[in-house]
């Protein structure tokens, strides 16, 4: 098995164990995510790419592996996966810049742009 598969399997094993301890919450989570990730106005591949971007932005290793694999299984190309990385990177950089421009300047006693 690859590192990716090992990490995903470990998560699935642990969520199964968690489900035994807290079945109601686990079942509700699975129902919610199952409904959220199915085809709707957005197709399942697009939803997996969105989730991949979020996983990258929260530095969630297992979710990064999982959603990259799921997006690929839904037909995402290597170019789409890598473009998702670029979009997530740009959004994160924009977040740091916007907060720096506003909050740091406020902390320095400067008036932010209104």
PDB file of C-alpha atoms in Angstrom, residues 33-54 66-84:
ATOM      1  CA  UNK A  33     -21.315  14.460   3.960  1.00  0.00           C
ATOM      2  CA  UNK A  34     -22.919  11.861   1.695  1.00  0.00           C
ATOM      3  CA  UNK A  35     -25.667  14.294   0.795  1.00  0.00           C
ATOM      4  CA  UNK A  36     -23.266  17.209   0.434  1.00  0.00           C
ATOM      5  CA  UNK A  37     -20.825  15.437  -1.878  1.00  0.00           C
ATOM      6  CA  UNK A  38     -23.362  13.882  -4.237  1.00  0.00           C
ATOM      7  CA  UNK A  39     -24.180  15.372  -7.613  1.00  0.00           C
ATOM      8  CA  UNK A  40     -26.361  18.447  -7.381  1.00  0.00           C
ATOM      9  CA  UNK A  41     -26.060  21.849  -8.981  1.00  0.00           C
ATOM     10  CA  UNK A  42     -22.318  21.201  -8.687  1.00  0.00           C
ATOM     11  CA  UNK A  43     -21.092  17.833  -9.888  1.00  0.00           C
ATOM     12  CA  UNK A  44     -19.306  15.462  -7.502  1.00  0.00           C
ATOM     13  CA  UNK A  45     -15.892  16.082  -9.100  1.00  0.00           C
ATOM     14  CA  UNK A  46     -16.168  19.845  -8.563  1.00  0.00           C
ATOM     15  CA  UNK A  47     -17.214  19.298  -4.955  1.00  0.00           C
ATOM     16  CA  UNK A  48     -14.175  17.094  -4.369  1.00  0.00           C
ATOM     17  CA  UNK A  49     -11.905  19.762  -5.863  1.00  0.00           C
ATOM     18  CA  UNK A  50     -13.441  22.360  -3.533  1.00  0.00           C
ATOM     19  CA  UNK A  51     -12.889  20.033  -0.582  1.00  0.00           C
ATOM     20  CA  UNK A  52      -9.287  19.506  -1.689  1.00  0.00           C
ATOM     21  CA  UNK A  53      -8.714  23.271  -1.650  1.00  0.00           C
ATOM     22  CA  UNK A  54     -10.192  23.502   1.837  1.00  0.00           C
ATOM     23  CA  UNK A  66      -8.674  11.627   0.494  1.00  0.00           C
ATOM     24  CA  UNK A  67     -10.171  14.453  -1.576  1.00  0.00           C
ATOM     25  CA  UNK A  68      -7.365  14.345  -4.154  1.00  0.00           C
ATOM     26  CA  UNK A  69      -8.024  10.626  -4.578  1.00  0.00           C
ATOM     27  CA  UNK A  70     -11.787  11.124  -4.688  1.00  0.00           C
ATOM     28  CA  UNK A  71     -11.526  13.955  -7.219  1.00  0.00           C
ATOM     29  CA  UNK A  72      -9.312  11.767  -9.392  1.00  0.00           C
ATOM     30  CA  UNK A  73     -11.796   8.893  -9.129  1.00  0.00           C
ATOM     31  CA  UNK A  74     -14.547  11.293 -10.233  1.00  0.00           C
ATOM     32  CA  UNK A  75     -12.570  12.164 -13.367  1.00  0.00           C
ATOM     33  CA  UNK A  76     -10.393  15.088 -12.287  1.00  0.00           C
ATOM     34  CA  UNK A  77      -7.265  15.345 -14.387  1.00  0.00           C
ATOM     35  CA  UNK A  78      -3.790  16.012 -13.040  1.00  0.00           C
ATOM     36  CA  UNK A  79      -4.087  19.545 -14.443  1.00  0.00           C
ATOM     37  CA  UNK A  80      -7.360  20.116 -12.540  1.00  0.00           C
ATOM     38  CA  UNK A  81      -5.855  18.830  -9.304  1.00  0.00           C
ATOM     39  CA  UNK A  82      -2.781  21.023  -9.660  1.00  0.00           C
ATOM     40  CA  UNK A  83      -4.864  24.056 -10.623  1.00  0.00           C
ATOM     41  CA  UNK A  84      -6.870  23.487  -7.443  1.00  0.00           C
TER      42      UNK A  84
END
